[in-house]
Amino acid sequence: MTRLGAVFRPQLPPERLRAVARAADDAGLEELWLWEDCFREGGIATAAAALAWTERVRVGVGLLPVPLRNAALTAMEAASLHRMFPGRASLVLGHGVQDWMAQVGVRAASPLTLLGEHLDALRALLRGERLTVRGRYVTLDDVGLDWPPGETAAAAVLAGATGPRTLRLSGARADGTLLTSATTPDGVRRARQLIDEGRREAGRTEPHPVVVYLLAATGPDAEARLRAELAAEGQESVPDLGVAGDAAAVAGAVRRLVEAGADTVVLQPTGDEPDPEGFVRFTAEEVRPLVP
């Protein structure tokens, strides 16, 4: 079955998260996704708070920029979330926006190498392994977690990817892939092909879920808000990108992404969404029944 979620955008102040998370939980939303955008809100802090305020909704962080993080610290924080909230946390690693990484002095000469090393280390540590690593970016000396997730949770580690090399890397070295809202149905198909190339090269045969953000707007001014956001991102001329309209229109766009290869579709409201609580209720109560 297709999983459906919604994004709490960090353009909202952190104190709004509690009401949105509780609205999502009460409405039966399956997944609530958070961002660690510079220089707004930290992904782990907001995820822990959202999980503590709710009972059932799964909380994803898409994504954690690895240049900002030590692999051991990422593992410690991820393991804590997985043990405290079994089966309810999803974490995604990514390159981060390179201009932002440069602003804080951590831009890597080879973002692909850094992401691959961080993925390998994090996945091994969460499995309970002890590591000694001398990589280009990740260095660990006999490091193991005292409290790995073990059998208490499915501690999958996803990668955020857009370019061909990163998509292949995700297929080879991550447990799933997150695609941005700039991904059309055709883009999902191409991404699946590249991910599968990486999986074959690495000899991986287990399922590899693909999560896709879908920019969506509803309400009287939905079309105008959607077009304004696409224009601000320089994407107004891209066909089949984003959706504005009622639940039937949004569900149709979700289905097109699923038919292209998405396993989970996460509705991303516009940055000026006037009713974030209403948006998560709309996703859960109106769109969800129309999606298989």
PDB file of C-alpha atoms in Angstrom:
ATOM      1  CA  MET A   1       0.000   0.000   0.000  1.00  0.00           C
ATOM      2  CA  THR A   2       1.203   3.506  -0.791  1.00  0.00           C
ATOM      3  CA  ARG A   3       2.178   5.493   2.275  1.00  0.00           C
ATOM      4  CA  LEU A   4       1.132   9.138   2.478  1.00  0.00           C
ATOM      5  CA  GLY A   5       2.642  11.944   4.513  1.00  0.00           C
ATOM      6  CA  ALA A   6       2.914  15.704   4.864  1.00  0.00           C
ATOM      7  CA  VAL A   7       5.724  18.154   5.590  1.00  0.00           C
ATOM      8  CA  PHE A   8       6.011  20.561   8.501  1.00  0.00           C
ATOM      9  CA  ARG A   9       8.042  23.253   6.767  1.00  0.00           C
ATOM     10  CA  PRO A  10      10.733  25.052   8.779  1.00  0.00           C
ATOM     11  CA  GLN A  11       9.465  28.388   7.480  1.00  0.00           C
ATOM     12  CA  LEU A  12       7.080  27.957  10.411  1.00  0.00           C
ATOM     13  CA  PRO A  13       8.467  28.810  13.869  1.00  0.00           C
ATOM     14  CA  PRO A  14       9.374  25.775  16.016  1.00  0.00           C
ATOM     15  CA  GLU A  15       6.616  26.516  18.510  1.00  0.00           C
ATOM     16  CA  ARG A  16       4.045  25.697  15.822  1.00  0.00           C
ATOM     17  CA  LEU A  17       5.254  22.093  15.561  1.00  0.00           C
ATOM     18  CA  ARG A  18       3.340  20.736  18.534  1.00  0.00           C
ATOM     19  CA  ALA A  19      -0.083  21.722  17.193  1.00  0.00           C
ATOM     20  CA  VAL A  20       0.694  20.426  13.697  1.00  0.00           C
ATOM     21  CA  ALA A  21       2.107  17.134  15.002  1.00  0.00           C
ATOM     22  CA  ARG A  22      -0.915  16.546  17.204  1.00  0.00           C
ATOM     23  CA  ALA A  23      -3.282  17.394  14.367  1.00  0.00           C
ATOM     24  CA  ALA A  24      -1.465  14.850  12.199  1.00  0.00           C
ATOM     25  CA  ASP A  25      -1.651  12.182  14.891  1.00  0.00           C
ATOM     26  CA  ASP A  26      -5.330  12.832  15.644  1.00  0.00           C
ATOM     27  CA  ALA A  27      -6.244  12.761  11.943  1.00  0.00           C
ATOM     28  CA  GLY A  28      -4.495   9.426  11.375  1.00  0.00           C
ATOM     29  CA  LEU A  29      -1.768  10.768   9.091  1.00  0.00           C
ATOM     30  CA  GLU A  30       0.818   8.059   8.449  1.00  0.00           C
ATOM     31  CA  GLU A  31       3.958  10.197   8.225  1.00  0.00           C
ATOM     32  CA  LEU A  32       5.009  13.716   9.216  1.00  0.00           C
ATOM     33  CA  TRP A  33       8.275  14.937   7.683  1.00  0.00           C
ATOM     34  CA  LEU A  34      10.618  17.620   9.017  1.00  0.00           C
ATOM     35  CA  TRP A  35      13.553  19.432   7.411  1.00  0.00           C
ATOM     36  CA  GLU A  36      16.942  20.471   8.739  1.00  0.00           C
ATOM     37  CA  ASP A  37      17.306  23.537   6.520  1.00  0.00           C
ATOM     38  CA  CYS A  38      20.015  26.055   7.331  1.00  0.00           C
ATOM     39  CA  PHE A  39      19.558  28.073   9.398  1.00  0.00           C
ATOM     40  CA  ARG A  40      16.142  27.242  10.694  1.00  0.00           C
ATOM     41  CA  GLU A  41      15.389  24.173  12.837  1.00  0.00           C
ATOM     42  CA  GLY A  42      17.490  21.184  13.888  1.00  0.00           C
ATOM     43  CA  GLY A  43      16.206  17.863  12.573  1.00  0.00           C
ATOM     44  CA  ILE A  44      16.907  15.653  15.575  1.00  0.00           C
ATOM     45  CA  ALA A  45      15.536  18.095  18.150  1.00  0.00           C
ATOM     46  CA  THR A  46      12.303  18.634  16.240  1.00  0.00           C
ATOM     47  CA  ALA A  47      11.894  14.923  15.481  1.00  0.00           C
ATOM     48  CA  ALA A  48      12.310  13.977  19.156  1.00  0.00           C
ATOM     49  CA  ALA A  49       9.749  16.586  20.192  1.00  0.00           C
ATOM     50  CA  ALA A  50       7.232  15.539  17.518  1.00  0.00           C
ATOM     51  CA  LEU A  51       7.604  11.875  18.468  1.00  0.00           C
ATOM     52  CA  ALA A  52       7.139  12.651  22.161  1.00  0.00           C
ATOM     53  CA  TRP A  53       4.021  14.727  21.505  1.00  0.00           C
ATOM     54  CA  THR A  54       2.350  11.989  19.436  1.00  0.00           C
ATOM     55  CA  GLU A  55       1.430   8.327  19.733  1.00  0.00           C
ATOM     56  CA  ARG A  56       1.400   6.767  16.279  1.00  0.00           C
ATOM     57  CA  VAL A  57       2.459   9.025  13.407  1.00  0.00           C
ATOM     58  CA  ARG A  58       5.831   8.172  11.886  1.00  0.00           C
ATOM     59  CA  VAL A  59       8.249  11.118  11.875  1.00  0.00           C
ATOM     60  CA  GLY A  60      10.845  11.543   9.140  1.00  0.00           C
ATOM     61  CA  VAL A  61      13.770  13.932   8.910  1.00  0.00           C
ATOM     62  CA  GLY A  62      14.544  14.653   5.303  1.00  0.00           C
ATOM     63  CA  LEU A  63      17.338  15.369   5.440  1.00  0.00           C
ATOM     64  CA  LEU A  64      20.373  15.628   7.745  1.00  0.00           C
ATOM     65  CA  PRO A  65      23.312  17.308   5.909  1.00  0.00           C
ATOM     66  CA  VAL A  66      26.320  15.093   6.621  1.00  0.00           C
ATOM     67  CA  PRO A  67      28.951  17.865   6.406  1.00  0.00           C
ATOM     68  CA  LEU A  68      27.427  19.302   9.602  1.00  0.00           C
ATOM     69  CA  ARG A  69      27.655  15.999  11.489  1.00  0.00           C
ATOM     70  CA  ASN A  70      30.111  13.511  12.937  1.00  0.00           C
ATOM     71  CA  ALA A  71      29.088   9.960  12.011  1.00  0.00           C
ATOM     72  CA  ALA A  72      29.305   8.747  15.628  1.00  0.00           C
ATOM     73  CA  LEU A  73      27.042  11.563  16.830  1.00  0.00           C
ATOM     74  CA  THR A  74      24.530  10.849  14.077  1.00  0.00           C
ATOM     75  CA  ALA A  75      24.519   7.186  15.147  1.00  0.00           C
ATOM     76  CA  MET A  76      24.034   8.053  18.823  1.00  0.00           C
ATOM     77  CA  GLU A  77      21.105  10.347  18.073  1.00  0.00           C
ATOM     78  CA  ALA A  78      19.514   7.948  15.585  1.00  0.00           C
ATOM     79  CA  ALA A  79      19.831   4.989  17.949  1.00  0.00           C
ATOM     80  CA  SER A  80      18.240   6.986  20.770  1.00  0.00           C
ATOM     81  CA  LEU A  81      15.246   7.882  18.610  1.00  0.00           C
ATOM     82  CA  HIS A  82      14.821   4.306  17.398  1.00  0.00           C
ATOM     83  CA  ARG A  83      14.959   2.869  20.923  1.00  0.00           C
ATOM     84  CA  MET A  84      12.666   5.468  22.477  1.00  0.00           C
ATOM     85  CA  PHE A  85      10.144   5.385  19.615  1.00  0.00           C
ATOM     86  CA  PRO A  86      10.467   1.953  17.946  1.00  0.00           C
ATOM     87  CA  GLY A  87       9.398   1.866  14.324  1.00  0.00           C
ATOM     88  CA  ARG A  88       8.397   5.523  14.217  1.00  0.00           C
ATOM     89  CA  ALA A  89      11.512   7.386  13.055  1.00  0.00           C
ATOM     90  CA  SER A  90      12.881   7.754   9.514  1.00  0.00           C
ATOM     91  CA  LEU A  91      16.224   9.465   8.963  1.00  0.00           C
ATOM     92  CA  VAL A  92      17.652  10.615   5.646  1.00  0.00           C
ATOM     93  CA  LEU A  93      21.255  11.687   5.026  1.00  0.00           C
ATOM     94  CA  GLY A  94      22.308  14.014   2.236  1.00  0.00           C
ATOM     95  CA  HIS A  95      25.017  16.284   0.854  1.00  0.00           C
ATOM     96  CA  GLY A  96      23.284  19.415   2.070  1.00  0.00           C
ATOM     97  CA  VAL A  97      23.041  22.605   0.033  1.00  0.00           C
ATOM     98  CA  GLN A  98      26.635  23.350  -0.887  1.00  0.00           C
ATOM     99  CA  ASP A  99      26.336  27.144  -0.519  1.00  0.00           C
ATOM    100  CA  TRP A 100      25.032  26.664   3.026  1.00  0.00           C
ATOM    101  CA  MET A 101      27.807  24.212   3.804  1.00  0.00           C
ATOM    102  CA  ALA A 102      30.339  26.790   2.588  1.00  0.00           C
ATOM    103  CA  GLN A 103      28.781  29.427   4.857  1.00  0.00           C
ATOM    104  CA  VAL A 104      29.681  27.377   7.940  1.00  0.00           C
ATOM    105  CA  GLY A 105      33.054  26.209   6.694  1.00  0.00           C
ATOM    106  CA  VAL A 106      32.255  22.520   6.116  1.00  0.00           C
ATOM    107  CA  ARG A 107      31.855  22.276   2.345  1.00  0.00           C
ATOM    108  CA  ALA A 108      33.510  19.013   1.268  1.00  0.00           C
ATOM    109  CA  ALA A 109      35.774  18.712  -1.752  1.00  0.00           C
ATOM    110  CA  SER A 110      33.986  15.444  -2.584  1.00  0.00           C
ATOM    111  CA  PRO A 111      30.405  15.468  -1.261  1.00  0.00           C
ATOM    112  CA  LEU A 112      29.794  12.035  -2.817  1.00  0.00           C
ATOM    113  CA  THR A 113      32.708  10.448  -0.950  1.00  0.00           C
ATOM    114  CA  LEU A 114      31.614  12.034   2.313  1.00  0.00           C
ATOM    115  CA  LEU A 115      28.022  10.832   1.930  1.00  0.00           C
ATOM    116  CA  GLY A 116      29.108   7.287   1.086  1.00  0.00           C
ATOM    117  CA  GLU A 117      31.468   7.056   4.063  1.00  0.00           C
ATOM    118  CA  HIS A 118      28.837   8.472   6.428  1.00  0.00           C
ATOM    119  CA  LEU A 119      26.174   6.065   5.153  1.00  0.00           C
ATOM    120  CA  ASP A 120      28.468   3.061   5.567  1.00  0.00           C
ATOM    121  CA  ALA A 121      29.481   4.043   9.095  1.00  0.00           C
ATOM    122  CA  LEU A 122      25.987   4.910  10.291  1.00  0.00           C
ATOM    123  CA  ARG A 123      24.384   1.741   8.970  1.00  0.00           C
ATOM    124  CA  ALA A 124      27.105  -0.430  10.539  1.00  0.00           C
ATOM    125  CA  LEU A 125      26.929   1.314  13.913  1.00  0.00           C
ATOM    126  CA  LEU A 126      23.142   0.981  14.030  1.00  0.00           C
ATOM    127  CA  ARG A 127      23.547  -2.750  13.345  1.00  0.00           C
ATOM    128  CA  GLY A 128      25.635  -2.949  16.509  1.00  0.00           C
ATOM    129  CA  GLU A 129      29.044  -3.316  14.850  1.00  0.00           C
ATOM    130  CA  ARG A 130      32.303  -1.918  16.268  1.00  0.00           C
ATOM    131  CA  LEU A 131      34.198   0.094  13.692  1.00  0.00           C
ATOM    132  CA  THR A 132      37.700   1.250  13.035  1.00  0.00           C
ATOM    133  CA  VAL A 133      37.632   3.403   9.918  1.00  0.00           C
ATOM    134  CA  ARG A 134      40.253   5.576   8.252  1.00  0.00           C
ATOM    135  CA  GLY A 135      38.342   7.207   5.434  1.00  0.00           C
ATOM    136  CA  ARG A 136      38.856  10.458   3.628  1.00  0.00           C
ATOM    137  CA  TYR A 137      36.241  12.105   5.846  1.00  0.00           C
ATOM    138  CA  VAL A 138      35.044   9.570   8.432  1.00  0.00           C
ATOM    139  CA  THR A 139      37.544   8.432  11.067  1.00  0.00           C
ATOM    140  CA  LEU A 140      36.517   6.040  13.843  1.00  0.00           C
ATOM    141  CA  ASP A 141      38.782   4.167  16.267  1.00  0.00           C
ATOM    142  CA  ASP A 142      37.108   1.119  17.846  1.00  0.00           C
ATOM    143  CA  VAL A 143      33.712   2.848  18.023  1.00  0.00           C
ATOM    144  CA  GLY A 144      30.535   0.967  18.883  1.00  0.00           C
ATOM    145  CA  LEU A 145      27.196   2.029  20.315  1.00  0.00           C
ATOM    146  CA  ASP A 146      26.297   0.956  23.850  1.00  0.00           C
ATOM    147  CA  TRP A 147      22.629   1.170  22.870  1.00  0.00           C
ATOM    148  CA  PRO A 148      22.210   0.178  19.219  1.00  0.00           C
ATOM    149  CA  PRO A 149      18.617  -0.258  18.052  1.00  0.00           C
ATOM    150  CA  GLY A 150      19.048  -4.022  17.670  1.00  0.00           C
ATOM    151  CA  GLU A 151      15.713  -5.735  17.210  1.00  0.00           C
ATOM    152  CA  THR A 152      13.767  -2.860  18.791  1.00  0.00           C
ATOM    153  CA  ALA A 153      13.231  -0.944  15.549  1.00  0.00           C
ATOM    154  CA  ALA A 154      13.774  -0.971  11.828  1.00  0.00           C
ATOM    155  CA  ALA A 155      16.709   1.430  11.693  1.00  0.00           C
ATOM    156  CA  ALA A 156      16.820   2.008   7.954  1.00  0.00           C
ATOM    157  CA  VAL A 157      19.008   4.847   6.713  1.00  0.00           C
ATOM    158  CA  LEU A 158      17.854   6.641   3.559  1.00  0.00           C
ATOM    159  CA  ALA A 159      19.779   8.996   1.312  1.00  0.00           C
ATOM    160  CA  GLY A 160      18.537  12.152  -0.335  1.00  0.00           C
ATOM    161  CA  ALA A 161      19.584  12.195  -3.975  1.00  0.00           C
ATOM    162  CA  THR A 162      19.064  14.098  -7.210  1.00  0.00           C
ATOM    163  CA  GLY A 163      22.032  13.596  -9.552  1.00  0.00           C
ATOM    164  CA  PRO A 164      22.867  10.305 -11.292  1.00  0.00           C
ATOM    165  CA  ARG A 165      25.970   9.527  -9.230  1.00  0.00           C
ATOM    166  CA  THR A 166      24.197  10.140  -5.942  1.00  0.00           C
ATOM    167  CA  LEU A 167      21.205   8.063  -7.019  1.00  0.00           C
ATOM    168  CA  ARG A 168      23.497   5.143  -7.860  1.00  0.00           C
ATOM    169  CA  LEU A 169      25.288   5.613  -4.539  1.00  0.00           C
ATOM    170  CA  SER A 170      21.962   5.541  -2.714  1.00  0.00           C
ATOM    171  CA  GLY A 171      21.026   2.282  -4.406  1.00  0.00           C
ATOM    172  CA  ALA A 172      24.342   0.734  -3.436  1.00  0.00           C
ATOM    173  CA  ARG A 173      24.830   2.062   0.082  1.00  0.00           C
ATOM    174  CA  ALA A 174      21.530   3.318   1.532  1.00  0.00           C
ATOM    175  CA  ASP A 175      18.324   1.539   2.556  1.00  0.00           C
ATOM    176  CA  GLY A 176      16.046   3.845   0.581  1.00  0.00           C
ATOM    177  CA  THR A 177      16.010   7.119  -1.332  1.00  0.00           C
ATOM    178  CA  LEU A 178      14.302  10.479  -0.836  1.00  0.00           C
ATOM    179  CA  LEU A 179      13.527  12.577  -3.934  1.00  0.00           C
ATOM    180  CA  THR A 180      12.740  16.295  -3.815  1.00  0.00           C
ATOM    181  CA  SER A 181       9.556  18.032  -4.913  1.00  0.00           C
ATOM    182  CA  ALA A 182      11.362  18.966  -8.132  1.00  0.00           C
ATOM    183  CA  THR A 183      10.868  15.351  -9.277  1.00  0.00           C
ATOM    184  CA  THR A 184       8.215  14.668 -11.930  1.00  0.00           C
ATOM    185  CA  PRO A 185       6.776  11.194 -12.586  1.00  0.00           C
ATOM    186  CA  ASP A 186       9.292  10.761 -15.401  1.00  0.00           C
ATOM    187  CA  GLY A 187      11.981  11.840 -12.965  1.00  0.00           C
ATOM    188  CA  VAL A 188      10.893   9.116 -10.550  1.00  0.00           C
ATOM    189  CA  ARG A 189      11.218   6.527 -13.322  1.00  0.00           C
ATOM    190  CA  ARG A 190      14.726   7.714 -14.193  1.00  0.00           C
ATOM    191  CA  ALA A 191      15.691   7.758 -10.525  1.00  0.00           C
ATOM    192  CA  ARG A 192      14.453   4.204 -10.062  1.00  0.00           C
ATOM    193  CA  GLN A 193      16.597   3.050 -12.981  1.00  0.00           C
ATOM    194  CA  LEU A 194      19.725   4.674 -11.542  1.00  0.00           C
ATOM    195  CA  ILE A 195      19.011   3.381  -8.034  1.00  0.00           C
ATOM    196  CA  ASP A 196      18.587  -0.122  -9.419  1.00  0.00           C
ATOM    197  CA  GLU A 197      21.890   0.179 -11.271  1.00  0.00           C
ATOM    198  CA  GLY A 198      23.597   0.911  -7.979  1.00  0.00           C
ATOM    199  CA  ARG A 199      21.823  -1.941  -6.254  1.00  0.00           C
ATOM    200  CA  ARG A 200      22.861  -4.430  -8.922  1.00  0.00           C
ATOM    201  CA  GLU A 201      26.487  -3.280  -8.812  1.00  0.00           C
ATOM    202  CA  ALA A 202      26.504  -3.723  -5.019  1.00  0.00           C
ATOM    203  CA  GLY A 203      24.672  -7.053  -5.130  1.00  0.00           C
ATOM    204  CA  ARG A 204      21.784  -5.755  -3.032  1.00  0.00           C
ATOM    205  CA  THR A 205      18.450  -7.504  -3.404  1.00  0.00           C
ATOM    206  CA  GLU A 206      16.379  -6.291  -0.434  1.00  0.00           C
ATOM    207  CA  PRO A 207      13.544  -3.783  -1.047  1.00  0.00           C
ATOM    208  CA  HIS A 208      14.635  -0.181  -1.562  1.00  0.00           C
ATOM    209  CA  PRO A 209      11.748   2.219  -0.829  1.00  0.00           C
ATOM    210  CA  VAL A 210      11.548   5.525  -2.678  1.00  0.00           C
ATOM    211  CA  VAL A 211      10.006   8.547  -0.957  1.00  0.00           C
ATOM    212  CA  VAL A 212       8.979  11.560  -3.065  1.00  0.00           C
ATOM    213  CA  TYR A 213       7.915  15.035  -1.977  1.00  0.00           C
ATOM    214  CA  LEU A 214       4.977  16.495  -3.910  1.00  0.00           C
ATOM    215  CA  LEU A 215       4.429  20.259  -3.779  1.00  0.00           C
ATOM    216  CA  ALA A 216       0.707  20.682  -3.183  1.00  0.00           C
ATOM    217  CA  ALA A 217      -1.754  23.463  -2.493  1.00  0.00           C
ATOM    218  CA  THR A 218      -5.466  23.458  -1.782  1.00  0.00           C
ATOM    219  CA  GLY A 219      -8.066  26.112  -1.090  1.00  0.00           C
ATOM    220  CA  PRO A 220      -9.349  29.162  -2.991  1.00  0.00           C
ATOM    221  CA  ASP A 221      -5.906  30.579  -3.846  1.00  0.00           C
ATOM    222  CA  ALA A 222      -4.174  27.218  -4.351  1.00  0.00           C
ATOM    223  CA  GLU A 223      -3.191  27.714  -7.985  1.00  0.00           C
ATOM    224  CA  ALA A 224      -1.695  31.153  -7.357  1.00  0.00           C
ATOM    225  CA  ARG A 225       0.324  29.977  -4.360  1.00  0.00           C
ATOM    226  CA  LEU A 226       1.634  26.947  -6.243  1.00  0.00           C
ATOM    227  CA  ARG A 227       2.639  28.999  -9.286  1.00  0.00           C
ATOM    228  CA  ALA A 228       4.354  31.606  -7.101  1.00  0.00           C
ATOM    229  CA  GLU A 229       6.438  28.981  -5.339  1.00  0.00           C
ATOM    230  CA  LEU A 230       7.403  27.224  -8.569  1.00  0.00           C
ATOM    231  CA  ALA A 231       8.397  30.587 -10.059  1.00  0.00           C
ATOM    232  CA  ALA A 232      10.500  31.427  -6.996  1.00  0.00           C
ATOM    233  CA  GLU A 233      12.348  28.129  -7.485  1.00  0.00           C
ATOM    234  CA  GLY A 234      12.792  28.712 -11.215  1.00  0.00           C
ATOM    235  CA  GLN A 235      10.584  25.706 -12.029  1.00  0.00           C
ATOM    236  CA  GLU A 236       7.449  27.357 -13.420  1.00  0.00           C
ATOM    237  CA  SER A 237       8.054  25.911 -16.887  1.00  0.00           C
ATOM    238  CA  VAL A 238       8.564  22.288 -15.743  1.00  0.00           C
ATOM    239  CA  PRO A 239       5.531  20.171 -16.745  1.00  0.00           C
ATOM    240  CA  ASP A 240       3.830  17.806 -14.283  1.00  0.00           C
ATOM    241  CA  LEU A 241       5.431  19.466 -11.260  1.00  0.00           C
ATOM    242  CA  GLY A 242       3.272  20.147  -8.227  1.00  0.00           C
ATOM    243  CA  VAL A 243      -0.496  20.090  -7.920  1.00  0.00           C
ATOM    244  CA  ALA A 244      -3.188  22.554  -6.910  1.00  0.00           C
ATOM    245  CA  GLY A 245      -6.808  21.741  -6.264  1.00  0.00           C
ATOM    246  CA  ASP A 246      -9.134  19.570  -4.241  1.00  0.00           C
ATOM    247  CA  ALA A 247      -8.515  16.122  -2.799  1.00  0.00           C
ATOM    248  CA  ALA A 248      -9.294  14.387  -6.087  1.00  0.00           C
ATOM    249  CA  ALA A 249      -6.718  16.488  -7.968  1.00  0.00           C
ATOM    250  CA  VAL A 250      -4.050  15.917  -5.329  1.00  0.00           C
ATOM    251  CA  ALA A 251      -4.781  12.183  -5.145  1.00  0.00           C
ATOM    252  CA  GLY A 252      -4.424  11.965  -8.925  1.00  0.00           C
ATOM    253  CA  ALA A 253      -0.947  13.513  -8.732  1.00  0.00           C
ATOM    254  CA  VAL A 254      -0.030  11.110  -5.936  1.00  0.00           C
ATOM    255  CA  ARG A 255      -1.146   8.147  -8.022  1.00  0.00           C
ATOM    256  CA  ARG A 256       0.968   9.283 -10.977  1.00  0.00           C
ATOM    257  CA  LEU A 257       4.078   9.322  -8.777  1.00  0.00           C
ATOM    258  CA  VAL A 258       3.210   5.893  -7.389  1.00  0.00           C
ATOM    259  CA  GLU A 259       2.719   4.467 -10.872  1.00  0.00           C
ATOM    260  CA  ALA A 260       6.190   5.839 -11.727  1.00  0.00           C
ATOM    261  CA  GLY A 261       7.793   3.980  -8.816  1.00  0.00           C
ATOM    262  CA  ALA A 262       7.260   5.930  -5.591  1.00  0.00           C
ATOM    263  CA  ASP A 263       6.462   3.937  -2.448  1.00  0.00           C
ATOM    264  CA  THR A 264       5.713   6.939  -0.221  1.00  0.00           C
ATOM    265  CA  VAL A 265       4.460  10.351  -1.328  1.00  0.00           C
ATOM    266  CA  VAL A 266       4.814  13.251   1.093  1.00  0.00           C
ATOM    267  CA  LEU A 267       2.687  16.320   0.395  1.00  0.00           C
ATOM    268  CA  GLN A 268       4.779  19.476   0.723  1.00  0.00           C
ATOM    269  CA  PRO A 269       2.686  22.593   1.367  1.00  0.00           C
ATOM    270  CA  THR A 270       3.749  25.912  -0.070  1.00  0.00           C
ATOM    271  CA  GLY A 271       5.900  28.072   2.174  1.00  0.00           C
ATOM    272  CA  ASP A 272       2.963  30.432   2.703  1.00  0.00           C
ATOM    273  CA  GLU A 273       0.393  27.707   3.534  1.00  0.00           C
ATOM    274  CA  PRO A 274      -2.157  29.599   5.683  1.00  0.00           C
ATOM    275  CA  ASP A 275      -3.403  26.604   7.697  1.00  0.00           C
ATOM    276  CA  PRO A 276      -0.698  23.969   8.438  1.00  0.00           C
ATOM    277  CA  GLU A 277      -2.957  22.021  10.799  1.00  0.00           C
ATOM    278  CA  GLY A 278      -5.693  22.021   8.203  1.00  0.00           C
ATOM    279  CA  PHE A 279      -3.216  20.843   5.561  1.00  0.00           C
ATOM    280  CA  VAL A 280      -2.282  17.697   7.507  1.00  0.00           C
ATOM    281  CA  ARG A 281      -5.961  16.992   8.178  1.00  0.00           C
ATOM    282  CA  PHE A 282      -6.713  17.469   4.473  1.00  0.00           C
ATOM    283  CA  THR A 283      -3.949  14.985   3.627  1.00  0.00           C
ATOM    284  CA  ALA A 284      -5.132  12.345   6.099  1.00  0.00           C
ATOM    285  CA  GLU A 285      -8.901  12.724   5.880  1.00  0.00           C
ATOM    286  CA  GLU A 286      -9.550  13.756   2.277  1.00  0.00           C
ATOM    287  CA  VAL A 287      -6.624  12.641   0.125  1.00  0.00           C
ATOM    288  CA  ARG A 288      -5.772   9.368   1.884  1.00  0.00           C
ATOM    289  CA  PRO A 289      -9.108   7.659   1.136  1.00  0.00           C
ATOM    290  CA  LEU A 290      -8.563   8.329  -2.588  1.00  0.00           C
ATOM    291  CA  VAL A 291      -5.101   6.751  -2.709  1.00  0.00           C
ATOM    292  CA  PRO A 292      -4.894   2.939  -2.876  1.00  0.00           C
TER     293      PRO A 292
END
